[in-house]
Amino acid sequence: MNQRGTPLLTVRGMSRSFVGIRVLTEVDLDLAPGEVHAVVGENGAGKSTLMKVIAGVHQPDSGRLEIDGVPHRFPDPASARRAGIGIIHQELTLLPDRTVAENVFLGREPVGRGPRRLLVDRAAMVERTRALLAEVGAVSFDPGTLVRRLSVAQQQVVEIVKALAGDARILVMDEPTAPLAEHEVDLLYDLVRRLTARGIAILYISHRMREIFDLSDRVTVLKDGRVTGTLATRDTDRDELVRLMVGRELRDYHPPLAAPGDLGEVRLAVRGAGNDRLRDITVEVRAGEVVGVAGLQGSGRTSFARALFGADPLTTGEMWLDGRPVRPNSPRAAIRAGIALVTEDRKGQGLVLRQPVLDNALLVLRAAFAGRRRAEVEPVEVGELLTRLDVRAGASDREVRFLSGGNQQKVVLAKWLAARPRLLVLDEPTRGVDVGAKAAIHEFVRDLARQGLSVVMVSSELPELIGMSDRVLVFRDGTISGELPARPSEERIMRLSTGAEVAV
Amino acid sequence: MTGTEPASGAAHLRWRPAPLAGLRAVAPVLVLLVALLVALAVVDPGFFDPERLLAFLRRSAPLVILAAGQYLVIVSGGFDLSVGAVVTAGVVVAAELFNLAPGLPWLVVVAVLLLGGLLVGVVNGIVSTVFAVPSFIATLGMMLVLQGAVFFWTQGAPRGYLPEDYRMLGRSAVPGAEWLPWAVVVLAVVGVAAVLFMRSDTGRTLVATGDNDVAAGLAGVRVARLRILAFALSGVAAAVAAILVGGFTGVSAQAGSGYEFQAITAVVLGGVALGGGRGSVVAAMAGAFSLQALFTLLTLLGVSGALESAVQGVIVITAVAVGGISWSRRATRTHQPVRESV
């Protein structure tokens, strides 16, 4: 299916597994010259893996890839680049202390003739960069500018020009608007249109509905690593796309939700709060309640967790805990006020990996509570906790880095529960945790809620959110875009996350 | 909130480190120390005479005390290169004080030195945490500042003298127990204090901070304050060493030179990881004894004292390399960055 002659890129039956888990299954995709082809899907649908396979970062287990009808195999990213595939990553990869021109021609600098072969022809490099910049309509900066001085949007332009300088005919853009401010998005749109006018094909990965409908000619929807549809953008609408993205059975068992009588007084109240990543947050969480927080990456869901915990403090608005005003400006202040945060990055932020289980489990108590309170809890209760959580460590003085992900996460939980928090904030509590430990953690969290703990649980896994939450807050663009009652549909969550449905 | 049902007393015992767990960290350096002591006994059968053994302990005391202080800084993720200069400054300042005010009670001078060491450590700590100067540079700068100040003040030839009662700690024995040098008593007190400190909440938290200061900060640790404390204690340890060295060798403008590297070598020899988070203070002190034993052995074998620093260089590199090999192999296995899957 191509409207403009031979497809530039064809992918057929592409599959790829990681450690036995199928991430891509029999994916078909084609890309015509001058086309913007959007790829959408929720977190973990396989978008990034597909992109990486096309770019030679990963190799497919099976399937074909053709450019202009000629089969290609990419053992590494460099060979994909030589074949004309350029990638614009989400994180920009330029050298900040080099000029624009030096970045554009990095590793393939033009050289002089004859004996001057050994020298970079700087004049040619600058001229060609200037020409490329003019071609894409970027006139706000000069080839000689240091990349450090450019805005993120301008750096993105440099990335694109860099790909063009390598004669890329296919550009893969991974959520290109994610790092951009609102007014910069229009510039990107402009640029994309100029590129397609030159016959360059763009594979545009995004889950923002507006961009897809503004820019793309066709959309391919991925769900759980399979293509659930490829549609002409003008013949579809947001509802249809969301339906194709979601609609999974709720397979996993989850503990029963809170009954109306289980909920206590309002424990956490936030009104009109914000900081440089969040705005206008108003939330109430009751004692005994588990409130889920949904949202795409960069929507502010993790910023919200960190703000409650004082790691990136709120700068505006008000916050109360059990009716008393608190606005923690450091983790320590939050901990002493009764707030705990299980971070999403367990190894980087949650554990001291080279210390034994007990030292990890006691860390919060030792650090934040001196004197009587500390003496009350240790050591019996911490040992009890570890036992109740069924942490399996082999030898008791084993360093936690040798534990499995599930056991590590239980140690993190024990560390926080030892401090007897009133509000437990969880960010991706079961990421990288095996199925058994996951069920155990869910059960344990619900059990704590039943005893009166308030829980705020951020998760990118919709089944977990739906199964565990008494209520779901959906974040988008740094604020709450909607609030859903217990057992919402994946569809509703995705609609609010992507902006397909606005506000409640 | 987390359940207050009566806890079975046994439950937590499972999670206590096994009684001999600490030994594992100390074992390699203990083997080394024992080997060196055996070698000493072979070369010099009289070495284990109680009197000479105590003399060995007394000679080792300054280095062992410096190693204990250096350990605190290293295990929390830093370096303290200023301790040798603190020792020199301490000796010279004491002499100048007695020169300016003869008859000053010796305890006053001791107190001044301890306070001075504390102050130097606090400055090191503040510069390396609040001002984010890498501790290697911060303490190197402090070392140069102190050396320069001492040289400027004394013109290279320290005046004054150290009175007998002040030198008692460094070179005399406890009255009534003539076999027991004061220095050994001081050493024992510092050693016990160091072990107790490392078993305390603060000590355990210090190691955790050296392991991962981000995680520690998010667990409520006041990371900067704790690191400043480590530098401060290292400064105090250096002042204690200055008192012993002054008593032992008298006034000299080179009294402490080289001690900073000996202390770091000792800590590394004890298996303490540079960069922090791993190693025991007992092992660090055992490393100091080993180094001292090695120097003694080399002297007995007739190896030129001039070679001491060469030997020390080889030891430092070897010890760090041995520690690094096993560590980097494990690192590749466990330090995979956690990335959002797919």
Coordinates of N, CA and C in Angstrom, one line a residue, chain B residues 140-215:
Chain B
L140 N 44.4 18.8 49.0 CA 45.7 19.1 48.5 C 46.0 20.6 48.7
G141 N 45.0 21.4 48.4 CA 45.2 22.8 48.7 C 45.5 23.1 50.1
M142 N 44.7 22.4 51.0 CA 44.9 22.6 52.4 C 46.3 22.2 52.8
M143 N 46.8 21.1 52.3 CA 48.1 20.7 52.6 C 49.2 21.8 52.2
L144 N 49.0 22.3 51.0 CA 50.0 23.4 50.6 C 49.9 24.6 51.5
V145 N 48.6 25.0 51.8 CA 48.4 26.1 52.7 C 49.1 25.9 54.0
L146 N 48.9 24.8 54.6 CA 49.5 24.5 55.9 C 51.0 24.5 55.8
Q147 N 51.5 23.8 54.8 CA 53.0 23.7 54.6 C 53.6 25.1 54.5
G148 N 52.9 25.9 53.6 CA 53.4 27.2 53.4 C 53.4 28.1 54.7
A149 N 52.3 27.9 55.4 CA 52.2 28.7 56.7 C 53.2 28.3 57.7
V150 N 53.5 27.0 57.8 CA 54.5 26.6 58.7 C 55.9 27.1 58.3
F151 N 56.2 27.0 57.0 CA 57.4 27.5 56.5 C 57.6 29.0 56.7
F152 N 56.6 29.7 56.4 CA 56.6 31.2 56.6 C 56.9 31.6 58.1
W153 N 56.2 30.8 58.9 CA 56.2 31.2 60.4 C 57.6 30.8 61.0
T154 N 58.1 29.7 60.5 CA 59.4 29.2 61.2 C 60.6 29.5 60.4
Q155 N 60.4 30.1 59.1 CA 61.6 30.3 58.2 C 62.3 29.0 58.1
G156 N 61.7 27.9 58.1 CA 62.3 26.6 57.9 C 63.0 26.0 59.1
A157 N 63.2 26.8 60.1 CA 63.8 26.3 61.3 C 63.0 26.6 62.6
P158 N 62.2 25.6 62.9 CA 61.2 25.8 64.0 C 62.0 26.2 65.3
R159 N 61.4 27.2 66.0 CA 62.0 27.6 67.3 C 61.3 26.8 68.4
G160 N 61.8 27.0 69.5 CA 61.1 26.4 70.7 C 61.4 25.0 70.9
Y161 N 60.8 24.5 71.9 CA 61.1 23.1 72.3 C 59.8 22.5 72.9
L162 N 59.8 21.2 73.1 CA 58.6 20.6 73.7 C 59.0 20.1 75.0
P163 N 58.3 20.6 76.1 CA 58.7 20.2 77.4 C 58.4 18.8 77.7
E164 N 59.0 18.3 78.7 CA 59.0 16.9 79.1 C 57.6 16.4 79.3
D165 N 56.7 17.2 80.0 CA 55.4 16.6 80.3 C 54.5 16.5 79.1
Y166 N 54.8 17.4 78.1 CA 54.0 17.3 76.9 C 54.5 16.1 76.1
R167 N 55.8 15.8 76.1 CA 56.3 14.7 75.3 C 56.0 13.4 75.9
M168 N 55.5 13.4 77.1 CA 55.1 12.2 77.8 C 54.3 11.2 77.0
L169 N 53.2 11.8 76.4 CA 52.3 11.0 75.6 C 53.0 10.2 74.5
G170 N 54.0 10.9 73.9 CA 54.6 10.3 72.8 C 55.7 9.3 73.2
R171 N 56.4 9.5 74.3 CA 57.5 8.6 74.6 C 57.6 8.0 75.9
S172 N 56.7 8.3 76.8 CA 56.9 7.7 78.2 C 55.8 6.6 78.4
A173 N 56.1 6.0 79.5 CA 55.2 4.9 79.9 C 54.2 5.4 81.0
V174 N 53.1 4.6 81.2 CA 52.2 4.9 82.2 C 52.8 4.7 83.6
P175 N 52.7 5.7 84.4 CA 53.3 5.5 85.8 C 52.7 4.4 86.5
G176 N 53.5 3.5 87.1 CA 52.9 2.4 87.8 C 52.8 1.2 86.9
A177 N 52.9 1.4 85.6 CA 52.9 0.2 84.7 C 54.0 0.5 83.6
E178 N 55.2 0.5 84.1 CA 56.3 1.0 83.3 C 56.5 0.3 81.9
W179 N 55.8 -0.9 81.8 CA 55.9 -1.6 80.5 C 55.0 -1.0 79.5
L180 N 54.0 -0.2 79.9 CA 52.9 0.2 79.0 C 53.1 1.7 78.5
P181 N 53.5 1.9 77.3 CA 53.7 3.3 76.8 C 52.3 4.0 76.7
W182 N 52.3 5.3 77.0 CA 51.1 6.1 76.8 C 50.6 6.0 75.4
A183 N 51.5 6.0 74.4 CA 51.0 6.0 73.0 C 50.1 4.8 72.8
V184 N 50.5 3.7 73.4 CA 49.7 2.5 73.1 C 48.3 2.6 73.8
V185 N 48.3 3.3 74.9 CA 46.9 3.6 75.5 C 46.1 4.4 74.6
V186 N 46.7 5.5 74.1 CA 46.0 6.4 73.2 C 45.5 5.7 72.0
L187 N 46.4 4.8 71.5 CA 46.1 4.0 70.3 C 44.8 3.1 70.6
A188 N 44.9 2.5 71.8 CA 43.8 1.6 72.1 C 42.4 2.4 72.2
V189 N 42.5 3.6 72.8 CA 41.3 4.4 73.0 C 40.8 4.8 71.6
V190 N 41.7 5.3 70.7 CA 41.2 5.7 69.4 C 40.6 4.5 68.6
G191 N 41.3 3.3 68.7 CA 40.9 2.2 68.0 C 39.5 1.7 68.5
V192 N 39.3 1.7 69.8 CA 38.0 1.3 70.3 C 36.9 2.3 69.9
A193 N 37.3 3.6 70.0 CA 36.3 4.6 69.6 C 35.9 4.5 68.1
A194 N 36.9 4.2 67.3 CA 36.6 4.1 65.8 C 35.7 2.9 65.6
V195 N 36.0 1.8 66.2 CA 35.1 0.6 66.0 C 33.7 0.9 66.5
L196 N 33.5 1.5 67.7 CA 32.2 1.8 68.2 C 31.5 2.8 67.2
F197 N 32.3 3.8 66.8 CA 31.6 4.8 65.9 C 31.1 4.1 64.6
M198 N 31.9 3.2 64.1 CA 31.5 2.6 62.8 C 30.3 1.6 63.1
R199 N 30.1 1.2 64.3 CA 28.9 0.4 64.6 C 27.7 1.2 64.8
S200 N 27.8 2.5 65.1 CA 26.7 3.4 65.4 C 25.9 3.7 64.2
D201 N 24.7 4.2 64.4 CA 23.9 4.6 63.3 C 24.6 5.6 62.3
T202 N 25.3 6.5 62.9 CA 26.1 7.5 62.1 C 27.1 6.8 61.3
G203 N 27.8 5.9 61.9 CA 28.9 5.2 61.1 C 28.3 4.4 60.0
R204 N 27.3 3.7 60.2 CA 26.7 2.9 59.2 C 26.1 3.8 58.0
T205 N 25.6 4.9 58.5 CA 25.0 5.8 57.5 C 26.2 6.4 56.6
L206 N 27.3 6.6 57.3 CA 28.5 7.2 56.5 C 28.9 6.2 55.4
V207 N 28.9 4.9 55.7 CA 29.3 3.9 54.7 C 28.2 4.0 53.6
A208 N 27.0 4.0 54.0 CA 25.9 4.0 53.0 C 26.0 5.2 52.1
T209 N 26.4 6.4 52.6 CA 26.6 7.6 51.8 C 27.7 7.4 50.8
G210 N 28.8 6.8 51.3 CA 29.9 6.5 50.3 C 29.5 5.6 49.2
D211 N 28.6 4.7 49.5 CA 28.1 3.7 48.5 C 27.2 4.4 47.5
N212 N 26.3 5.2 47.9 CA 25.4 5.8 46.9 C 24.8 7.1 47.6
D213 N 25.4 8.2 47.3 CA 24.9 9.4 48.1 C 23.5 9.9 47.6
V214 N 23.1 9.5 46.4 CA 21.8 9.9 45.9 C 20.7 9.2 46.7
A215 N 20.9 7.8 46.8 CA 20.0 7.0 47.6 C 20.0 7.4 49.0

